[in-house]
Coordinates of C-alpha atoms in Angstrom, one line a residue:
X475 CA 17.6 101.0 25.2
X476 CA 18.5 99.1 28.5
X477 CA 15.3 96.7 27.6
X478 CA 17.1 96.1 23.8
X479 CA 20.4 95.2 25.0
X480 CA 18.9 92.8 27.1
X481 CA 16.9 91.3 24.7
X482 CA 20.0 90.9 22.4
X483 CA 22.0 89.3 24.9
X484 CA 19.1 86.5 25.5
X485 CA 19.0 86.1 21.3
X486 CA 22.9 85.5 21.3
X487 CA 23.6 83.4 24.7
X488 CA 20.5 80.9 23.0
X489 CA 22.2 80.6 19.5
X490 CA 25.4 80.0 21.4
X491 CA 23.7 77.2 23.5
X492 CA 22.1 75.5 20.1
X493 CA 25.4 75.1 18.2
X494 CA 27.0 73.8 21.2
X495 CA 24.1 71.7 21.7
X496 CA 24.6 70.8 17.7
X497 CA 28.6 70.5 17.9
X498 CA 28.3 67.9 20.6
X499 CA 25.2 65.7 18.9
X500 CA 27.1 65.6 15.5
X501 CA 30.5 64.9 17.9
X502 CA 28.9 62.0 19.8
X503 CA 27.7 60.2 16.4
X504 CA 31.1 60.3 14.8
X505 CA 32.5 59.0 17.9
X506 CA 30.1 56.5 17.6
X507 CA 30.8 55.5 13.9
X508 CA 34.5 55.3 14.4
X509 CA 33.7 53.1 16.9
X510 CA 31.6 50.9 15.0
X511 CA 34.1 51.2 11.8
X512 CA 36.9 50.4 14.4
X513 CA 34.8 47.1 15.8
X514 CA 34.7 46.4 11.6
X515 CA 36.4 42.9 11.1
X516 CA 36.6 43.9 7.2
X517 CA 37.1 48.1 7.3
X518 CA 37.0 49.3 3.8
X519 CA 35.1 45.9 2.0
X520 CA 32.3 47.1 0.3
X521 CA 29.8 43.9 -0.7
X522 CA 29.8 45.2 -4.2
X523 CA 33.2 44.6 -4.6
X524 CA 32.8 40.8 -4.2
X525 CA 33.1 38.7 -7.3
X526 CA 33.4 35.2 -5.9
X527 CA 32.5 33.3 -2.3
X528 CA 33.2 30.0 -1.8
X529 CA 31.8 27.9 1.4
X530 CA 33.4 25.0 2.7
X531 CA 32.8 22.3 5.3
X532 CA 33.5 18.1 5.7
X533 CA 29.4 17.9 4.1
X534 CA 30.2 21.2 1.6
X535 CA 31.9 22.3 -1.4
X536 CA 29.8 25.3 -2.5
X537 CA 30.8 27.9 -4.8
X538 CA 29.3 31.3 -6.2
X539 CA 30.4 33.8 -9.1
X540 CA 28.9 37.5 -9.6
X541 CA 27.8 37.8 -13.1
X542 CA 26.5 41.4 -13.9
X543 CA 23.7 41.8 -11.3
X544 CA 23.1 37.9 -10.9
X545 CA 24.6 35.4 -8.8
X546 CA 25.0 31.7 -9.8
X547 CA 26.1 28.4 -7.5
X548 CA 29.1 26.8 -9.7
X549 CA 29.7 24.1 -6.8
X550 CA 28.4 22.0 -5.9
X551 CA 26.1 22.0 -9.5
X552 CA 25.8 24.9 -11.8
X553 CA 22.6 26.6 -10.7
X554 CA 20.9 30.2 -10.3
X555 CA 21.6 31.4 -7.1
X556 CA 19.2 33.7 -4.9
X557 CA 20.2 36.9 -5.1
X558 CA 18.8 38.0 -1.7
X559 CA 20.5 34.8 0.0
X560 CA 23.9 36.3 -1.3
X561 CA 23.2 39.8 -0.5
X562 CA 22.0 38.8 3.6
X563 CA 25.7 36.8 3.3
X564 CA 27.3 39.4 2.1
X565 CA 26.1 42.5 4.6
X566 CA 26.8 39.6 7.2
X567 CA 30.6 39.7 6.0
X568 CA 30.6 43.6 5.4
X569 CA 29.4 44.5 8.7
X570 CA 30.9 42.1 11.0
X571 CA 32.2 43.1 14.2
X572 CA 34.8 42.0 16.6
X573 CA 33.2 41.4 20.1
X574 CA 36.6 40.5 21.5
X575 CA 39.7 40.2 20.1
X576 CA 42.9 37.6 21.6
X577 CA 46.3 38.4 20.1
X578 CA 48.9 36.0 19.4
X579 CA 50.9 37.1 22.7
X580 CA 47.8 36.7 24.8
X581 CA 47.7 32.8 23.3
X582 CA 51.2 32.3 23.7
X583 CA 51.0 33.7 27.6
X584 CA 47.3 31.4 28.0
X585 CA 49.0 28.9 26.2
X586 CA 45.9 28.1 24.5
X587 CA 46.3 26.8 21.4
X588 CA 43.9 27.5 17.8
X589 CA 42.7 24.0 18.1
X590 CA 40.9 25.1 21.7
X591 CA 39.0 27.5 19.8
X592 CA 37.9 24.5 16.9
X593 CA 40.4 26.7 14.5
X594 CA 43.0 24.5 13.7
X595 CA 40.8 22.2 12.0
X596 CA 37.8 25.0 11.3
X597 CA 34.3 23.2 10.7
X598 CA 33.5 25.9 8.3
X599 CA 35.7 28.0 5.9
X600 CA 34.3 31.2 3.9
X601 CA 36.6 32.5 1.0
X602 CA 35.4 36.0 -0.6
X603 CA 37.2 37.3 -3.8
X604 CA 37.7 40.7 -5.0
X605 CA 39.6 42.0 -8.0
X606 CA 42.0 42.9 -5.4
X607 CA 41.8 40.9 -2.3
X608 CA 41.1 37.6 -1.0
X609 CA 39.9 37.6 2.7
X610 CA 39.3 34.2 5.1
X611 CA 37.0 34.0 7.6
X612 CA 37.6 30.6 9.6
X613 CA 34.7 29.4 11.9
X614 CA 35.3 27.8 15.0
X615 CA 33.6 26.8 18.2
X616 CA 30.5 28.8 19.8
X617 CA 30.9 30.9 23.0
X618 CA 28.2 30.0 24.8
X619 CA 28.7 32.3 27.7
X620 CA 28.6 35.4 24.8
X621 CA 26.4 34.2 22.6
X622 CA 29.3 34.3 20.2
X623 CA 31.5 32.2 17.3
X624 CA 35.4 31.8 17.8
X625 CA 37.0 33.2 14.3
X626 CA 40.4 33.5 12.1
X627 CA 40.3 36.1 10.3
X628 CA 42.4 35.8 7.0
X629 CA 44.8 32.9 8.6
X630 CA 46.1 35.7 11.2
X631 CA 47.4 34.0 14.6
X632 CA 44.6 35.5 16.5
X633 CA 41.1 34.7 17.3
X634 CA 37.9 36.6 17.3
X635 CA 34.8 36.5 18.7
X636 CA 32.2 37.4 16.9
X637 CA 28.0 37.2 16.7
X638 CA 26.5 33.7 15.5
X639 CA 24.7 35.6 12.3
X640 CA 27.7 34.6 9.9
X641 CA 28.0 30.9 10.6
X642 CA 24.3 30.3 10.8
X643 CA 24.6 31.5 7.4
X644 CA 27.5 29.5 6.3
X645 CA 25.5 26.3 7.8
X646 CA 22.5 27.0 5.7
X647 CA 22.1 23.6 3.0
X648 CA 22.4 23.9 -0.4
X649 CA 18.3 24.6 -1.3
X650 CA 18.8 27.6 0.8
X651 CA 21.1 29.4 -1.6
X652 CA 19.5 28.2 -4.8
X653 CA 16.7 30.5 -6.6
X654 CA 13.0 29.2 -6.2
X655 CA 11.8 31.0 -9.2
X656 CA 10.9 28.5 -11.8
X657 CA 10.8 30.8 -14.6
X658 CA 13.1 33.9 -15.0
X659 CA 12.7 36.4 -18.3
X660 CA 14.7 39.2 -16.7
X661 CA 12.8 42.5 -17.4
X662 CA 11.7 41.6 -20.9
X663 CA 8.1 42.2 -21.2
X664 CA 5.6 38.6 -22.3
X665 CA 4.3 39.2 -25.4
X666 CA 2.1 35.8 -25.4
X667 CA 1.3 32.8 -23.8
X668 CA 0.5 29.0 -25.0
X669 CA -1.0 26.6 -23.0
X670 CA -1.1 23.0 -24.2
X671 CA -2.3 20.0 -23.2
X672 CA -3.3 16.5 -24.6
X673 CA -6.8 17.9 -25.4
X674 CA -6.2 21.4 -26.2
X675 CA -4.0 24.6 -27.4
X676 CA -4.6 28.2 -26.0
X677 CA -2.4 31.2 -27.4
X678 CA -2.9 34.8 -25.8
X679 CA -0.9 37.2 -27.5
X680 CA -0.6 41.1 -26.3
X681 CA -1.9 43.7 -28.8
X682 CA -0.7 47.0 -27.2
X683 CA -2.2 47.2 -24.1
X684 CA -4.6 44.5 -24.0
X685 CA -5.0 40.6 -25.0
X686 CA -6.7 38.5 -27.3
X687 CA -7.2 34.9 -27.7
X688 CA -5.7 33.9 -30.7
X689 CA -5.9 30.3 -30.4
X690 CA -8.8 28.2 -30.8
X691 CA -10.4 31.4 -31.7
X692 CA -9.6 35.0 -32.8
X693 CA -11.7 37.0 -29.6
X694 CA -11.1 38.8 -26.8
X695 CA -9.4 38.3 -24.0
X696 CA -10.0 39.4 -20.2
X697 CA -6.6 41.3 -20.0
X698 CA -7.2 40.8 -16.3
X699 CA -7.1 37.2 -16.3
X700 CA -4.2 36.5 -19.1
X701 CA -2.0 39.4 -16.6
X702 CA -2.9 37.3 -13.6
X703 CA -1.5 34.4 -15.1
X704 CA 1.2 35.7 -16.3
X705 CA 2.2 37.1 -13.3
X706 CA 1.7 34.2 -11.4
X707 CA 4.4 32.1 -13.9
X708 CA 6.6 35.1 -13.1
X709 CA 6.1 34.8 -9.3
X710 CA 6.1 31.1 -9.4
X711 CA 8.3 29.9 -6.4
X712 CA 9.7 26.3 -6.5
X713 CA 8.3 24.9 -2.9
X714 CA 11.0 22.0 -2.9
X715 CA 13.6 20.7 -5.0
X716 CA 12.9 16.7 -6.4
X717 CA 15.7 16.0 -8.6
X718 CA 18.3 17.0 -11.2
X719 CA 18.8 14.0 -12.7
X720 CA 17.4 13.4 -16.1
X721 CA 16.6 9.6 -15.6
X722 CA 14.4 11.3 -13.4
X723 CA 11.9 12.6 -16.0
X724 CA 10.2 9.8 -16.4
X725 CA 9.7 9.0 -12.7
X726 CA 7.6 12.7 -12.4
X727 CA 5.9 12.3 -16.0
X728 CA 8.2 14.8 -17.6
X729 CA 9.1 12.9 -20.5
X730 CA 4.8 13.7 -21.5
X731 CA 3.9 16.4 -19.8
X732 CA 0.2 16.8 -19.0
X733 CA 0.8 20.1 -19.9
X734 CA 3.3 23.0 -21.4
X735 CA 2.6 26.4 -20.7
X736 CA 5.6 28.8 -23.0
X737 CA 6.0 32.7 -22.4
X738 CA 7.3 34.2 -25.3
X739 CA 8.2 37.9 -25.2
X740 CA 8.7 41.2 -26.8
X741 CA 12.9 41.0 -27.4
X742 CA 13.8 40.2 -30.9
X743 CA 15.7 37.1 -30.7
X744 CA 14.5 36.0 -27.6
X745 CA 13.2 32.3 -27.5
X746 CA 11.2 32.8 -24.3
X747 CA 10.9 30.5 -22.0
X748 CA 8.7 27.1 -21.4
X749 CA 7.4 25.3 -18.0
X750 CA 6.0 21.6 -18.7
X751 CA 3.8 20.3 -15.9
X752 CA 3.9 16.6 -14.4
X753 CA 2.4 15.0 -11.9
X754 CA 1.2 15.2 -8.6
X755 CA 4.3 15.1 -6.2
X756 CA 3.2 15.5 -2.9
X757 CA 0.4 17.3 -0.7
X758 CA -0.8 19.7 -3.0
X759 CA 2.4 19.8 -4.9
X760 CA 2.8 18.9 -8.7
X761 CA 6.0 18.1 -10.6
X762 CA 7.3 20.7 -12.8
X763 CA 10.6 22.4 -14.4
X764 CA 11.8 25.0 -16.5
X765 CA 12.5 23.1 -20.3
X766 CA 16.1 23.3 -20.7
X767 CA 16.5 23.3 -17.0
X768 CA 18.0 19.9 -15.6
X769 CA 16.3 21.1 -11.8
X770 CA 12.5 19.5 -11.4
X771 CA 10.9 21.0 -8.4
X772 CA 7.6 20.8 -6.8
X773 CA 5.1 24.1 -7.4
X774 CA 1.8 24.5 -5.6
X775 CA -1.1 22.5 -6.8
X776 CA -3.5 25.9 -7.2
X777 CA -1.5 27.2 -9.5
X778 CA -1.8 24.0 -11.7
X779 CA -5.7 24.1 -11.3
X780 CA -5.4 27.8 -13.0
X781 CA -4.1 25.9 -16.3
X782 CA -7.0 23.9 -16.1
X783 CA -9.5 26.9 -16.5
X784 CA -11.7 26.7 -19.2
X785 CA -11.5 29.1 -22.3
X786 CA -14.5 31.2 -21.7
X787 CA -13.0 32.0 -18.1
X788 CA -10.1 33.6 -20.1
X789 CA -12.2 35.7 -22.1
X790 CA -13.4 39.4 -22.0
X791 CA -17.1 39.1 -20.0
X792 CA -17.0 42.8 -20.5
X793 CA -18.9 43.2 -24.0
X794 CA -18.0 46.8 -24.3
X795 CA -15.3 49.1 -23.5
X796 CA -16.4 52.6 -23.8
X797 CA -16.5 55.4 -21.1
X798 CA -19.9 57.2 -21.0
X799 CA -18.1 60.5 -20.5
X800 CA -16.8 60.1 -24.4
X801 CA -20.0 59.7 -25.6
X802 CA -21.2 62.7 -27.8
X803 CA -24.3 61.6 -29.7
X804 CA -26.2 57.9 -29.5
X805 CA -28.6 56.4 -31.6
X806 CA -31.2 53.4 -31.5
X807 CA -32.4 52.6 -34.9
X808 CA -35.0 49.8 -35.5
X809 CA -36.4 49.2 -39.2
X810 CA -37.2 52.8 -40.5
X811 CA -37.4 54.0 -36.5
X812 CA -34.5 56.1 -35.4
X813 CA -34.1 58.0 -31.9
X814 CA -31.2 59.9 -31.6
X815 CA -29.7 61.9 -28.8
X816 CA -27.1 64.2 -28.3
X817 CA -24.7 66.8 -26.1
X818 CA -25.9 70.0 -25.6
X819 CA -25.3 73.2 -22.7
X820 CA -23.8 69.8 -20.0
X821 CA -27.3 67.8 -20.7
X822 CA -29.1 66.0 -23.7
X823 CA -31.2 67.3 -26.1
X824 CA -33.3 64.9 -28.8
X825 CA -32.8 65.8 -32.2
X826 CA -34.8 62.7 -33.7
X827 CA -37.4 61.7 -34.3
X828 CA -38.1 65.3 -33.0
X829 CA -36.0 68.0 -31.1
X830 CA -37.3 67.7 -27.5
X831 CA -35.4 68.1 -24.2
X832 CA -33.9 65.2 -23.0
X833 CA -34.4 63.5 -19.2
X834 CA -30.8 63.8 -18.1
X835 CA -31.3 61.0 -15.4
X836 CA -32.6 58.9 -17.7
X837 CA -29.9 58.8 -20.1
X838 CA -27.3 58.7 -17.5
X839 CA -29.0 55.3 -16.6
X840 CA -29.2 54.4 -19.8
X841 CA -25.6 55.3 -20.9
X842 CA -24.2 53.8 -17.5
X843 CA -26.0 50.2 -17.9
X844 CA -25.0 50.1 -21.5
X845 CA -21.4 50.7 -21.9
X846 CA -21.4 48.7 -18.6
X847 CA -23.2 45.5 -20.4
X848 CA -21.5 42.3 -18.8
X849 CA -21.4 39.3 -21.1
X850 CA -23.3 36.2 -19.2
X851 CA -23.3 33.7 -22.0
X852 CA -20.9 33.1 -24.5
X853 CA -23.6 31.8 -27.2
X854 CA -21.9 31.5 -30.4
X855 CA -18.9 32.8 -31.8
X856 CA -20.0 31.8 -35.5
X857 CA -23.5 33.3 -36.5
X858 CA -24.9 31.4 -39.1
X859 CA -28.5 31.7 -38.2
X860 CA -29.0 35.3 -37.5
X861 CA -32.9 35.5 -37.6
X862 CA -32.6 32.3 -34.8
X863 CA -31.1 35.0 -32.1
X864 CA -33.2 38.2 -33.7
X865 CA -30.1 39.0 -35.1
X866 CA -31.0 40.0 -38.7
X867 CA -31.7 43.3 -40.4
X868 CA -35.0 44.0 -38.3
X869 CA -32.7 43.9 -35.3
X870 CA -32.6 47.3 -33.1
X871 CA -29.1 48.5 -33.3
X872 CA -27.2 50.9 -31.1
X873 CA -24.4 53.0 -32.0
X874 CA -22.3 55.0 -29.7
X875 CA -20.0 58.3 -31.5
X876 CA -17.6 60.3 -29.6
X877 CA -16.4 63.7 -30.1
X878 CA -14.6 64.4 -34.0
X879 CA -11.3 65.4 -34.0
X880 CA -11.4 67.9 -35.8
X881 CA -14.4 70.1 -36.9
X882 CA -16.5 69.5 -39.9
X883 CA -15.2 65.9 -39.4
X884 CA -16.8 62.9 -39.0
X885 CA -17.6 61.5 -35.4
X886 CA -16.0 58.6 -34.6
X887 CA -17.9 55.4 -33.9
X888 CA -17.2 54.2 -30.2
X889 CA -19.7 51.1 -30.8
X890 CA -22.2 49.4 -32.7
X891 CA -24.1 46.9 -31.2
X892 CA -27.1 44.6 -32.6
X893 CA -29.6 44.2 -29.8
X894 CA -32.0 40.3 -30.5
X895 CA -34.6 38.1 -29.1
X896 CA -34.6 36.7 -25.6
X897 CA -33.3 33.9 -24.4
X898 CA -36.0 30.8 -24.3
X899 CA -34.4 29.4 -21.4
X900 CA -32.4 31.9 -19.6
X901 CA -33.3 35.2 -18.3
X902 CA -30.8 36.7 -21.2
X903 CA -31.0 39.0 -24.1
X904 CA -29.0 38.2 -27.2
X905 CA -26.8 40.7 -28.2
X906 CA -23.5 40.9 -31.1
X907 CA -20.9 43.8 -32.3
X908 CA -20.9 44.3 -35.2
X909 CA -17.1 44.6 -34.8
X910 CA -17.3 40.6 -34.3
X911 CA -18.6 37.8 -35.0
X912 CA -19.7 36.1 -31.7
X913 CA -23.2 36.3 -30.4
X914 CA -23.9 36.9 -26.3
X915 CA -26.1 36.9 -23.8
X916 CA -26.7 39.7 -21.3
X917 CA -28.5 40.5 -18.4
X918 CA -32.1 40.6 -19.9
X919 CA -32.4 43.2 -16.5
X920 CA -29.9 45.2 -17.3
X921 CA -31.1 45.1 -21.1
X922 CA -34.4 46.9 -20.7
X923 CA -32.8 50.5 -20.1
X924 CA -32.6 50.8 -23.6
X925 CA -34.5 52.9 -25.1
X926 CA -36.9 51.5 -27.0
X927 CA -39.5 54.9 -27.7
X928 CA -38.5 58.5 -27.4
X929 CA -40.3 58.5 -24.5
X930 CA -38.1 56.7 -23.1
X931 CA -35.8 59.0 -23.2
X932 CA -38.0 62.2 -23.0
X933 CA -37.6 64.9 -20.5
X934 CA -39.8 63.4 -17.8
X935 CA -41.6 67.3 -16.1
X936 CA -44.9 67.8 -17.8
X937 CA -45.6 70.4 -15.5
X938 CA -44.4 73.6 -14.0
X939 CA -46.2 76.5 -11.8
X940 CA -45.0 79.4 -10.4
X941 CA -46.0 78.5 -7.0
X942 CA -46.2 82.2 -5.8
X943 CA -48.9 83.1 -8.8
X944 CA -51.7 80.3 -7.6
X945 CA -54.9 81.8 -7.1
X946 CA -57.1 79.1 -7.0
X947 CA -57.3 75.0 -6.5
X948 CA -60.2 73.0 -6.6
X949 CA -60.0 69.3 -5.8
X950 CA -62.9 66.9 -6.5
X951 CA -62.5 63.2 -5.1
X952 CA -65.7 61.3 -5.2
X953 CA -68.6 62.9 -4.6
X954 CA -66.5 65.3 -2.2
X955 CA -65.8 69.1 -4.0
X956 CA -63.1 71.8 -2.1
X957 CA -62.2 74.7 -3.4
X958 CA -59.0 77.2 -2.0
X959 CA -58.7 80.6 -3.1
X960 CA -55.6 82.8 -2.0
X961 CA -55.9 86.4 -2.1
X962 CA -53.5 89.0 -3.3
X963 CA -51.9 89.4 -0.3
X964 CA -51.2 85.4 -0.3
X965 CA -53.8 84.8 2.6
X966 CA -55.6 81.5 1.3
X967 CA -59.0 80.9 2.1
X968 CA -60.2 77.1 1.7
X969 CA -64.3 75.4 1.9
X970 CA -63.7 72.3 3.1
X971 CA -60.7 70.1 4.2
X972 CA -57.6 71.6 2.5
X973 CA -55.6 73.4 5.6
X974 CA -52.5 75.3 4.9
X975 CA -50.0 71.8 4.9
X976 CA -52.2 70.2 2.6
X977 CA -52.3 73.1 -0.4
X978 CA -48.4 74.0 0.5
X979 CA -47.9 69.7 -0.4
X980 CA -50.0 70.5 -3.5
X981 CA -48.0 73.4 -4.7
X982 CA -44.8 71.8 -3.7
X983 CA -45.5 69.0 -5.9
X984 CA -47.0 70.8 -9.0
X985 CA -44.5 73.2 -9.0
X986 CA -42.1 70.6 -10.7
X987 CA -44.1 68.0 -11.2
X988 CA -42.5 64.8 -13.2
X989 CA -43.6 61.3 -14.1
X990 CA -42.0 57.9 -13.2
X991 CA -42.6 57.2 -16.7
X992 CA -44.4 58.3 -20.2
X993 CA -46.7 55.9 -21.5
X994 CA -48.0 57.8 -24.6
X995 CA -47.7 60.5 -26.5
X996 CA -49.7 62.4 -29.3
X997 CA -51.8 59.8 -29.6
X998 CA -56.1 58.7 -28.9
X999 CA -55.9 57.7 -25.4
X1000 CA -57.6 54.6 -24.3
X1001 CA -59.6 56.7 -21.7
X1002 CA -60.7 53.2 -19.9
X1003 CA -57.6 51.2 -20.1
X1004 CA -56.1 54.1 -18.5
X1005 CA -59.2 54.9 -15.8
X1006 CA -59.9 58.4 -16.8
X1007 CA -63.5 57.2 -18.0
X1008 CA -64.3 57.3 -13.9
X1009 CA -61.3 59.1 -12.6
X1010 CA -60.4 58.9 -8.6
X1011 CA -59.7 63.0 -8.6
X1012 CA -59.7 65.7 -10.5
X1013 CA -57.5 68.9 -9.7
X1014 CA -57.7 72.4 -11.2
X1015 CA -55.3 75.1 -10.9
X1016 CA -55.5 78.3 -11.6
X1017 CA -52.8 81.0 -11.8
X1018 CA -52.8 84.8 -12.5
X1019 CA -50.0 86.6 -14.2
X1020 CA -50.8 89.9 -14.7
X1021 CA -54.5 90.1 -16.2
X1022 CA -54.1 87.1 -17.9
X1023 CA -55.8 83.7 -16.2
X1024 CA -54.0 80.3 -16.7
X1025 CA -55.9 77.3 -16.0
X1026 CA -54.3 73.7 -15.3
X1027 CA -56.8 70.6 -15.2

């Protein structure tokens, strides 16, 4: 009982220490922050409240309005503003804190005067508007002994030193507070793009979730490439400011722009937004500006080597898009020559010309090369001369069919694709959709996995013994004969050079024995093209199961 009470005592005098412990942590941090609130030059501004700044100086006149969430320079020209350039200003203003603080008595005793302080006649003057207030923030002369700025605060008769962060902002020039980004559609998603120039005219427009070209031709589009240079319009960044004066257009080759690239987008009533191209203005720096815009800026000169990409680097290299997991059932027909293949128990099974088991590996290979076919030549995207590119209606065809919706239904198609001649002067293999109208060239390597017999596809083990029921093997290499012959008890006796590794190899590898490939099948075979008219070995197994004798040659 003693040991309890005891115990108890420990458990209370430890919670009592904690929330002390607790009481005096959360005690010293709201010290703190009335402190820091106390230090506050502005106590109660919040930076969202601001609707208006202005900044001004004897070499500035600048002005900036809030509207909604964006923030535009009125003074010295009507321009966007950067947003983040305002919001740095106005945390400067929100959280600015009093180092030292001289009251009008302690000037009158000094007899130090505002003008000693470079406040009489401030250098720089910041004006921030509410709805319901107007504060001043005068800036004076640096402390150089504090590392501090001399300030009025709100034409009081007392001066305050504060940190240098406000007035280096306040001296920043006029580029500094405007927004670089040349083109800005908000959140509104681009629906399409045109590029033109002197010589040509590509449109892209978005279908869903992916791109075609639409302009010269109706194909495909690498959705990778059109996003890429969409988003670098959207991230374009003005690298320095030429001009804003329309005589000026002229001068940078805006009046003919060597090209126009427009971004249309997906909000009814929405005209989008166009960037014409110039000249070169600079290192590595071309002339450009928003149309509509009176700004011309400088942008990078790699991003103006992107709009002189040619069309095919814009197009879809991938010929199909089809993920071998959907596949349920494939065929390869050629002329009156079908082999079909399809799911069945997690593998493949042949139903045609024949059921058979099919090699899983195999059409793994097959399927994974296939659907992942990369287009290497854009050959023709009118076919006129379909026998020219083995294109015609001898041509071996491939269709691809998921799973049907619905059972009893039909299987949708997931692709159909014409497979032609080689190329004469390219290691390629001419291939077309029958979905479209252009002819390719693929990888004549990656061609050749498919299947162009069922053995091809066949399962690939043409043999199988139970290891554990080999009575027998006799081996005949040359002129040389050996025989091994395993009793009951599974003690092998051997004439001649086959030790015990060299028959457990042997039954290791007949157990599951499987070609590399199948050459032919229920057919005569051409004993000497093959070498079986003077074979190099000859192996016979033989097992036992039960009374029955199975022999393997």
């Amino acid at each position: 009982m003693k040991q309890g009470k005891i115990t108890l005592f420990l458990l209370i005098s430890c919670l009592l220490i904690a929330g002390v412990g607790f009481f005096l942590k959360q005690h010293a941090r709201t010290v703190k922050e009335i402190a820091e609130k106390k230090a506050r030059v502005f106590d109660g501004l919040s930076s969202d409240q601001v609707k208006r700044i202005e900044i001004s100086g004897t070499d500035r006149q600048f002005e900036f309005i809030r509207e909604g969430d964006q923030w535009l320079i009125q003074k010295p020209l009507r321009l966007r503003a950067d947003r983040g350039e305002i919001d740095n200003l106005l945390y400067a203003v929100e959280y600015l804190e009093r180092k030292r603080n001289i009251s009008p008595e302690e000037l009158s005793e000094s007899k130090v005067t505002l003008a000693d302080y470079g406040l009489e006649k401030p250098r720089l003057i910041l004006k921030i508007f509410t709805d319901q207030k107007q504060h001043q923030v005068d800036i004076g002369h640096e402390n150089r002994q504090s590392d501090g700025i001399y300030v009025r605060i709100d034409n009081v008769n007392s001066v305050s030193l504060v940190g240098k962060t406000l007035a280096e902002k306040l001296e920043q020039p006029l580029d500094r507070w405007r927004n670089r980004s040349v083109l800005d559609l908000g959140d509104a998603k681009v629906a399409r793009v045109e590029i033109k120039t002197p010589k040509r005219a590509i449109e892209f427009a978005r279908q869903n979730d992916t791109w075609r070209v639409v302009q010269p031709l109706n194909v495909r589009a690498s959705s990778h490439a059109v996003e890429s240079l969409v988003s670098g319009l959207m991230d374009l960044q003005a690298e320095k400011f030429l001009s804003e004066e329309s005589a000026d257009l002229k001068k940078y080759r805006l009046d003919e722009p060597r090209c126009e690239i427009a971004l249309k987008t997906d909000k009814d009533g929405d005209a989008g937004q166009t960037l014409l191209v110039g000249a070169p203005a600079g290192d590595q720096q071309w002339s450009a500006m928003r149309k509509g815009s009176s700004s011309i800026v400088a942008i990078p000169a790699k991003f103006v080597a992107m709009l002189d990409a040619d069309l095919k680097d814009f197009r879809d290299s991938q010929l199909l898009h089809v993920e071998k997991r959907d596949v349920e059932t494939a065929e390869v027909r050629q002329a009156d020559r079908l082999i079909r293949i399809e799911k069945a128990n997690g593998g493949w099974k042949l139903t045609d010309p024949k059921p058979a088991t099919a090699d899983r590996e195999l059409v793994d290979q097959f399927f994974s090369r296939f659907t992942g076919l990369k287009i290497q030549e854009f050959t023709t995207d009118v076919l006129t001369e379909a026998e020219k590119y083995g294109l015609g209606d001898n041509a071996a065809v491939v269709r691809l069919f998921g799973k049907p919706v619905e059972k009893g239904k039909e299987a949708p198609l997931l692709a159909s694709v014409r497979i032609g001649n080689r190329s004469p002067k390219k290691p390629l293999l001419y291939v077309k959709r029958d979905d479209e109208s252009s002819v390719y060239g693929v990888n004549e390597e990656d061609a050749r996995f498919i299947p162009s017999s069922v053995l091809d596809l066949r399962d690939r083990v043409f043999l199988t013994i139970a290891r554990d029921a080999v009575r027998e093997i006799r081996l005949k290499a040359g002129r040389m004969e050996t025989t091994a012959t395993r009793s009951d008890k599974g003690d092998w006796v051997s004439e001649g050079p086959l030790n015990r590794a060299a028959l457990d190899k042997i039954l290791s590898d007949l157990s599951h024995l499987m070609a590399i490939r199948l050459l032919l099948e229920n057919e005569e075979v051409p004993n000497a093209k093959f070498g079986f008219t003077r074979p190099m070995g000859e192996l016979t197994v033989t097992e036992k199961n039960g009374d029955e004798k199975i022999v393997h040659e």
